[in-house]
Tab-separated table of C-alpha atoms in Angstrom:
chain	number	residue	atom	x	y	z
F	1	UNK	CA	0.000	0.000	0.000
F	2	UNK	CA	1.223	3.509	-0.962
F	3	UNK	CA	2.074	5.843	1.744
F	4	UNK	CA	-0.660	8.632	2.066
F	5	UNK	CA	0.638	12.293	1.592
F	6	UNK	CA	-0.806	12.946	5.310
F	7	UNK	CA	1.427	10.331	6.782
F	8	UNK	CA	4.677	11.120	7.974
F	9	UNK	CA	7.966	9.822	9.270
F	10	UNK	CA	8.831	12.201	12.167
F	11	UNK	CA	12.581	12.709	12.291
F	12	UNK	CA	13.295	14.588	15.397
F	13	UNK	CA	11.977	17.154	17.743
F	14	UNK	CA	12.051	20.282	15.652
F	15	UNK	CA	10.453	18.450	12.590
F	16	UNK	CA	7.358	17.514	14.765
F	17	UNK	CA	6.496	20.867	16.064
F	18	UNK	CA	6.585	22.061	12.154
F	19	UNK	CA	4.501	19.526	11.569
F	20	UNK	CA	1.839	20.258	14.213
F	21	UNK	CA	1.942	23.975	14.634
F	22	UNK	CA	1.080	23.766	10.501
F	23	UNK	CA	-2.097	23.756	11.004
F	24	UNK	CA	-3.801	24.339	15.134
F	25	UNK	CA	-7.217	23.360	14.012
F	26	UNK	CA	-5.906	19.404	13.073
F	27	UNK	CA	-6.044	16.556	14.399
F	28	UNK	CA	-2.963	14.314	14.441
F	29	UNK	CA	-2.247	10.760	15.423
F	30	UNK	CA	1.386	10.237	17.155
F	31	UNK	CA	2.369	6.971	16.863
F	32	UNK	CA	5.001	5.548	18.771
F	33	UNK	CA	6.452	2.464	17.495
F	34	UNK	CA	9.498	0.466	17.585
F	35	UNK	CA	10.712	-2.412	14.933
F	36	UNK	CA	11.191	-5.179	17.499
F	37	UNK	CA	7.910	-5.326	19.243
F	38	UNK	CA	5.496	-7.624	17.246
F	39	UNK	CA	2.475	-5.820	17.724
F	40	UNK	CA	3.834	-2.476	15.932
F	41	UNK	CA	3.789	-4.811	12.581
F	42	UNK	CA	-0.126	-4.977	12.439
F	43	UNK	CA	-0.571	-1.543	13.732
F	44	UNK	CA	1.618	-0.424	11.056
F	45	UNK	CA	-0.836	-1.357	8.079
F	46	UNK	CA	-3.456	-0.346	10.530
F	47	UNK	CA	-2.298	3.301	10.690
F	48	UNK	CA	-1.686	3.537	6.706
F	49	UNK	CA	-5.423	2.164	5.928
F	50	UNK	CA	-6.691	4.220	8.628
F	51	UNK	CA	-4.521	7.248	7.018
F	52	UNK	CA	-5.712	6.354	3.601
F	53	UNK	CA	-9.810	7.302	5.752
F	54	UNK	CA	-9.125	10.115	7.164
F	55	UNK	CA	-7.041	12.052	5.005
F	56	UNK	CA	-7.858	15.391	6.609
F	57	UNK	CA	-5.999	13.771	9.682
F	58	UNK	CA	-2.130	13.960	10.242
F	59	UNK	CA	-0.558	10.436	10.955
F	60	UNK	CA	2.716	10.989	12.686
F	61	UNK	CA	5.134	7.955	12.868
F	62	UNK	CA	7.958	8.335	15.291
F	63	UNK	CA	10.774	5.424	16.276
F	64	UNK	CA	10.142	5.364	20.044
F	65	UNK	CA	13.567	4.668	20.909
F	66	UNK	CA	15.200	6.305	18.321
F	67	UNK	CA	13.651	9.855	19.597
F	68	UNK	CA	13.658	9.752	23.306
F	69	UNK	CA	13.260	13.365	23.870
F	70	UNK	CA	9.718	12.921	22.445
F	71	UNK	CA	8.922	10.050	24.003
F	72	UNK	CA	10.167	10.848	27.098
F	73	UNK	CA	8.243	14.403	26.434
F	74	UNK	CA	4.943	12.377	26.159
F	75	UNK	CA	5.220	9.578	28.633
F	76	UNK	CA	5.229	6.846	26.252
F	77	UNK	CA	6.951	3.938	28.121
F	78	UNK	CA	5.201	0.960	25.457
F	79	UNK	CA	5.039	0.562	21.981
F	80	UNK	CA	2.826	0.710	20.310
F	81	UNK	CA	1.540	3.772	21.933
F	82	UNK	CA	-0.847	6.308	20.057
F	83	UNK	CA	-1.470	9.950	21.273
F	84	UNK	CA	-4.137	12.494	19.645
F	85	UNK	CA	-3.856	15.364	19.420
F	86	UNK	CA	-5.482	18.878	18.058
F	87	UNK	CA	-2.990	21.694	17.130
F	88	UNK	CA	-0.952	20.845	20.433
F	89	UNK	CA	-4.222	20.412	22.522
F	90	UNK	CA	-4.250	16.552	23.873
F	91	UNK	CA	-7.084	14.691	22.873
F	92	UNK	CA	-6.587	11.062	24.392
F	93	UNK	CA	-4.192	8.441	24.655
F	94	UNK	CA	-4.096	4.927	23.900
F	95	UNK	CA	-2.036	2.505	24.674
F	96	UNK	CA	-1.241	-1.262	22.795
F	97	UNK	CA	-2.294	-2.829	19.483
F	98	UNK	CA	-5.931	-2.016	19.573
F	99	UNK	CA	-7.090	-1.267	15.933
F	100	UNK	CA	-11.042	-0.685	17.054
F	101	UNK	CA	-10.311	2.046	19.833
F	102	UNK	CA	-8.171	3.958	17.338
F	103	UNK	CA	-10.970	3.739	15.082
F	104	UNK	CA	-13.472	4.726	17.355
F	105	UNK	CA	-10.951	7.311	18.983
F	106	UNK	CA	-10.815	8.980	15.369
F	107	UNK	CA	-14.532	8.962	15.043
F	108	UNK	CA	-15.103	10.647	17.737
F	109	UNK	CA	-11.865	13.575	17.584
F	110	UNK	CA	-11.731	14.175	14.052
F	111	UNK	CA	-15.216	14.776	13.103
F	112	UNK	CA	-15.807	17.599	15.923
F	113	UNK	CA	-14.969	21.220	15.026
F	114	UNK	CA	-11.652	22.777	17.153
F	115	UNK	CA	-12.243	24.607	19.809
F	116	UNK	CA	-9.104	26.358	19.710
F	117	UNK	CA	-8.455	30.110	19.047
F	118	UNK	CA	-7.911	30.527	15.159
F	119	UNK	CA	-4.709	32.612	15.966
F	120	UNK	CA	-1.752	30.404	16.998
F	121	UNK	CA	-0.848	33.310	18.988
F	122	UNK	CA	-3.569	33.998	21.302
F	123	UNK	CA	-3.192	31.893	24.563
F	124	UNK	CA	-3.992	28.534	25.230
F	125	UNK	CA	-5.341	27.131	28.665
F	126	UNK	CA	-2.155	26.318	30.688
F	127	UNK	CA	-1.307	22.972	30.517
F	128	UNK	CA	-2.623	21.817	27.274
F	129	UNK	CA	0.699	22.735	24.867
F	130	UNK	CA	3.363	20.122	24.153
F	131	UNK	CA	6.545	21.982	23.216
F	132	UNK	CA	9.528	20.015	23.268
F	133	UNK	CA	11.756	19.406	26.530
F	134	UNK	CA	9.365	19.620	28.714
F	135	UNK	CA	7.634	16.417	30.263
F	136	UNK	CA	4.421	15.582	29.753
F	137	UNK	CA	1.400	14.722	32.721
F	138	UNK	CA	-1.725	13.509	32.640
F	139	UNK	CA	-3.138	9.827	33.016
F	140	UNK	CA	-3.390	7.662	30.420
F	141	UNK	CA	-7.084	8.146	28.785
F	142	UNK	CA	-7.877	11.278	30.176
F	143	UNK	CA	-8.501	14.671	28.500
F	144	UNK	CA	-5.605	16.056	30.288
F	145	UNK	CA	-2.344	17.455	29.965
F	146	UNK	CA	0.848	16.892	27.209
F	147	UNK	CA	3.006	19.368	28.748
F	148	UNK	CA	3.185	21.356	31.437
F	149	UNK	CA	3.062	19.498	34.689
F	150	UNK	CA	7.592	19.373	34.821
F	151	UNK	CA	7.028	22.451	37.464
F	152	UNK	CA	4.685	20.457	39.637
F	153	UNK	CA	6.845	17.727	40.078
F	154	UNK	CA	10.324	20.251	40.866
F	155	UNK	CA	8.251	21.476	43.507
F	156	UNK	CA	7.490	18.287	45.161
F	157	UNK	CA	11.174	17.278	45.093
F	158	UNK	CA	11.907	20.598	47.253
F	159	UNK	CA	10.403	18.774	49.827
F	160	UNK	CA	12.859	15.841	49.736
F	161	UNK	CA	15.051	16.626	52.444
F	162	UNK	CA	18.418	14.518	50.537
F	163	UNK	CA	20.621	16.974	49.555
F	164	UNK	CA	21.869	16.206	45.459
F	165	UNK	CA	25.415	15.332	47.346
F	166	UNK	CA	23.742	12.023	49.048
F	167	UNK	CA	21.221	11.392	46.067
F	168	UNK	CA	24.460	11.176	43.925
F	169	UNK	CA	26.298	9.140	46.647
F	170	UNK	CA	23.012	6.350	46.886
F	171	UNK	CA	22.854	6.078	42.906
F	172	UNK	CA	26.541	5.245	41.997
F	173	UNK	CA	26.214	3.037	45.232
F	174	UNK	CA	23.002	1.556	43.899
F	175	UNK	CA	24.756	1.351	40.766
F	176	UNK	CA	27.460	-0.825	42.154
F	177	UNK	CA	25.220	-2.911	44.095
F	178	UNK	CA	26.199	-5.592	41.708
F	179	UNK	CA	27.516	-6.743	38.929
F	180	UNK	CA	24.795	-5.958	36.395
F	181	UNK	CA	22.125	-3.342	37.431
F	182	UNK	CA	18.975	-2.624	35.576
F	183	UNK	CA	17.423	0.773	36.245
F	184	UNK	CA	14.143	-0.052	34.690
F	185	UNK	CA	10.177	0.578	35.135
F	186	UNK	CA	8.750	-2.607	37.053
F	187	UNK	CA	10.974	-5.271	38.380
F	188	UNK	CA	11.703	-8.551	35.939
F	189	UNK	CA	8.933	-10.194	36.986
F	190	UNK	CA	6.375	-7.317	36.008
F	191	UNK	CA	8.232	-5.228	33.836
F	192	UNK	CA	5.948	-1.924	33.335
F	193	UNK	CA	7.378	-0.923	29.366
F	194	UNK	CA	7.993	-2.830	26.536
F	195	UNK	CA	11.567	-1.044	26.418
F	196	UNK	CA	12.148	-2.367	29.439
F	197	UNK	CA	10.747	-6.564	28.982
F	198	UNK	CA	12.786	-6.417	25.966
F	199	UNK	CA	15.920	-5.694	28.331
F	200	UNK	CA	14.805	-8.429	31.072
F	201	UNK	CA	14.499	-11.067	27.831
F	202	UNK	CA	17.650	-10.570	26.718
F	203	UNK	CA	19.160	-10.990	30.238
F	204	UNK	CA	17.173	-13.903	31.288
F	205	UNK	CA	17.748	-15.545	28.030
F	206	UNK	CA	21.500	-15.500	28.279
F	207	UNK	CA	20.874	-16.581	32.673
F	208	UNK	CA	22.837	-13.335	33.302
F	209	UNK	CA	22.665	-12.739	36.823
F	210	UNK	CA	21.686	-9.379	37.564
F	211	UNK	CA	19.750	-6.563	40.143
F	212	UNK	CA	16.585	-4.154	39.088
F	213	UNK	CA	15.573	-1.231	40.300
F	214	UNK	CA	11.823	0.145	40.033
F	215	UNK	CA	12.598	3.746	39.014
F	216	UNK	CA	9.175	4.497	38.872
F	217	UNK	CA	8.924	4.120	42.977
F	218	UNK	CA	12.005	6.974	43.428
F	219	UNK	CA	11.710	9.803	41.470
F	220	UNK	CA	15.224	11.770	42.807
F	221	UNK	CA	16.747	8.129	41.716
F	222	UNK	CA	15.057	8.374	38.360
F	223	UNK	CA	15.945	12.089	37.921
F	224	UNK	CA	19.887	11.616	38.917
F	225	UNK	CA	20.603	9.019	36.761
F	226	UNK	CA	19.369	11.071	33.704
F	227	UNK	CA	22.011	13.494	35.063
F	228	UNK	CA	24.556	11.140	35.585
F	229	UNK	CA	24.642	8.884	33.011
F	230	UNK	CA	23.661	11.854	30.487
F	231	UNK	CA	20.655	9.299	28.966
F	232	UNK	CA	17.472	10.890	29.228
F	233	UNK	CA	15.367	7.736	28.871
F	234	UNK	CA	15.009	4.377	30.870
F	235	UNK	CA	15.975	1.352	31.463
F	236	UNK	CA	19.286	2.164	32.076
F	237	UNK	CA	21.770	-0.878	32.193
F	238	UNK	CA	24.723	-0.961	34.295
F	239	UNK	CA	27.247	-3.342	34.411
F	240	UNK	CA	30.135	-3.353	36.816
F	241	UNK	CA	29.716	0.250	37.957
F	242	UNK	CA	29.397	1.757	33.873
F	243	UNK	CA	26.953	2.710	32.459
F	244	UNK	CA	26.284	0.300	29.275
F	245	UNK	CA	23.005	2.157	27.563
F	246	UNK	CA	19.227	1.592	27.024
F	247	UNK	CA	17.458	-1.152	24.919
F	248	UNK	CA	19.005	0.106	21.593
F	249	UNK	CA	22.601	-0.078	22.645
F	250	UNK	CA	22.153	-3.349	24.494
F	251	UNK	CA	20.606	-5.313	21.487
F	252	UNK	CA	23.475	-4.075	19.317
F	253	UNK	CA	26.160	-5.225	21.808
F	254	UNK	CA	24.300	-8.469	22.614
F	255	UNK	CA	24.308	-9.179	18.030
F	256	UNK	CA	28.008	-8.281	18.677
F	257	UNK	CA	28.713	-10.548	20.694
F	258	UNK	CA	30.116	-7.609	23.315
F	259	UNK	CA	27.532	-8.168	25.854
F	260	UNK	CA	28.388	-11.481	27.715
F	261	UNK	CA	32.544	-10.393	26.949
F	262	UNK	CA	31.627	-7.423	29.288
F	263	UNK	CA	29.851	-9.413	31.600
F	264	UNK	CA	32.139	-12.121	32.216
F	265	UNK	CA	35.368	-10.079	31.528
């Protein structure tokens, strides 16, 4: 099937806020995807039919992994993920290979007039604009937030009496707990992303002995290691005190064969 002209590829952060702030009054599809999850293959003919629809709709593609600031921007910890959007107004979210709630998620966004201002410079209600860097809020099927909600959460770290000197001293201690360290969302046996299952697989399946943290349960944890290890995404994967990467870099070094030689070496 021929791509439709009003389906894109998004390749990075600057290319989708051109391709949203084009036109404020449509609605767009964000679809997070990644090649290795299985379920990204049927949504991936389901996006282009539903595409070749609703042509007046904008069907963004972006490589979950390969664009972290976005994802991380929007919260999407699974693939394949699906966020809708008007302008930069969030519609709804969905979540997993679920070609009839897309469709019915469509019927019921695209076919209502905007409500936004016709100027792209008259204000918006706070919270409502994604604009890249900033991290998105909101739960998961609710008409709530894409960006915005970074502010709220500095302010409830202020009340964390752990100064950053012993936050940085517990993660490179938690980081050497072991020999191989997972900073991941879940533990390995309820992993709580795809990025991260993917990660636990590969470990289990070469009986690598190793430690997981739950990120998700320590924020000033989760927001050091960003800091530390300069990777703005999770899971992390440590082994023997460095920092290795995320899913990407760890399925490259375990196809090299450089994985289990840093392991065991």
């Amino acid at each position: 099937m021929a791509t439709p002209s009003n389906y894109h590829r998004v390749e990075t952060p600057a290319h989708l806020q051109q391709l949203l702030s084009a036109d404020l009054h449509r609605v767009s599809v964000l679809y997070f995807r990644a090649d290795w999850a299985e379920p990204c293959k049927t949504m991936d003919n389901v996006t282009t039919e539903l595409a070749t629809r609703w042509d007046q709709v904008l069907f963004l593609s972006i490589e979950a992994e390969a664009l972290p600031d976005i994802s991380e921007s929007f919260e999407v910890d699974a693939v394949p993920y699906f966020i809708l959007l008007r302008g930069h107004t969030l519609l709804t979210r969905l979540s997993g290979a679920q070609p009839a709630v897309l469709s019915a998620a469509l019927k019921s966004h695209a076919s209502k007039p905007s409500t936004l201002a016709s100027s792209s410079h008259q204000p918006v209600a706070a919270k409502t604009v994604y604009q890249p860097g900033e991290q998105a809020s909101g739960a998961p099927e609710a008409r709530g937030t894409v960006a915005g909600g970074a502010q709220d959460d500095d302010d409830e770290d202020d009340v964390d009496e752990e100064s950053d000197e012993e936050l940085q001293k517990r993660c490179e201690a938690l980081m050497t707990q072991s020999d191989v360290v997972l900073f991941m969302k879940g533990d390995r046996n309820t992993p709580r992303c795809g990025f991260s299952q993917k990660i636990v697989g590969i470990l289990e399946g070469h009986k690598v002995d190793y430690t997981t943290f739950d990120i998700l349960n320590d924020e000033g944890v989760r927001q050091k290691l960003k800091e530390i290890n300069e990777w703005p995404t999770f899971p992390q994967l440590v082994i023997k005190g460095e920092f290795v990467g995320g899913l990407d870099v760890v399925k490259e070094m375990e196809e090299a064969g450089e994985l289990l030689e840093m392991i065991q070496g």
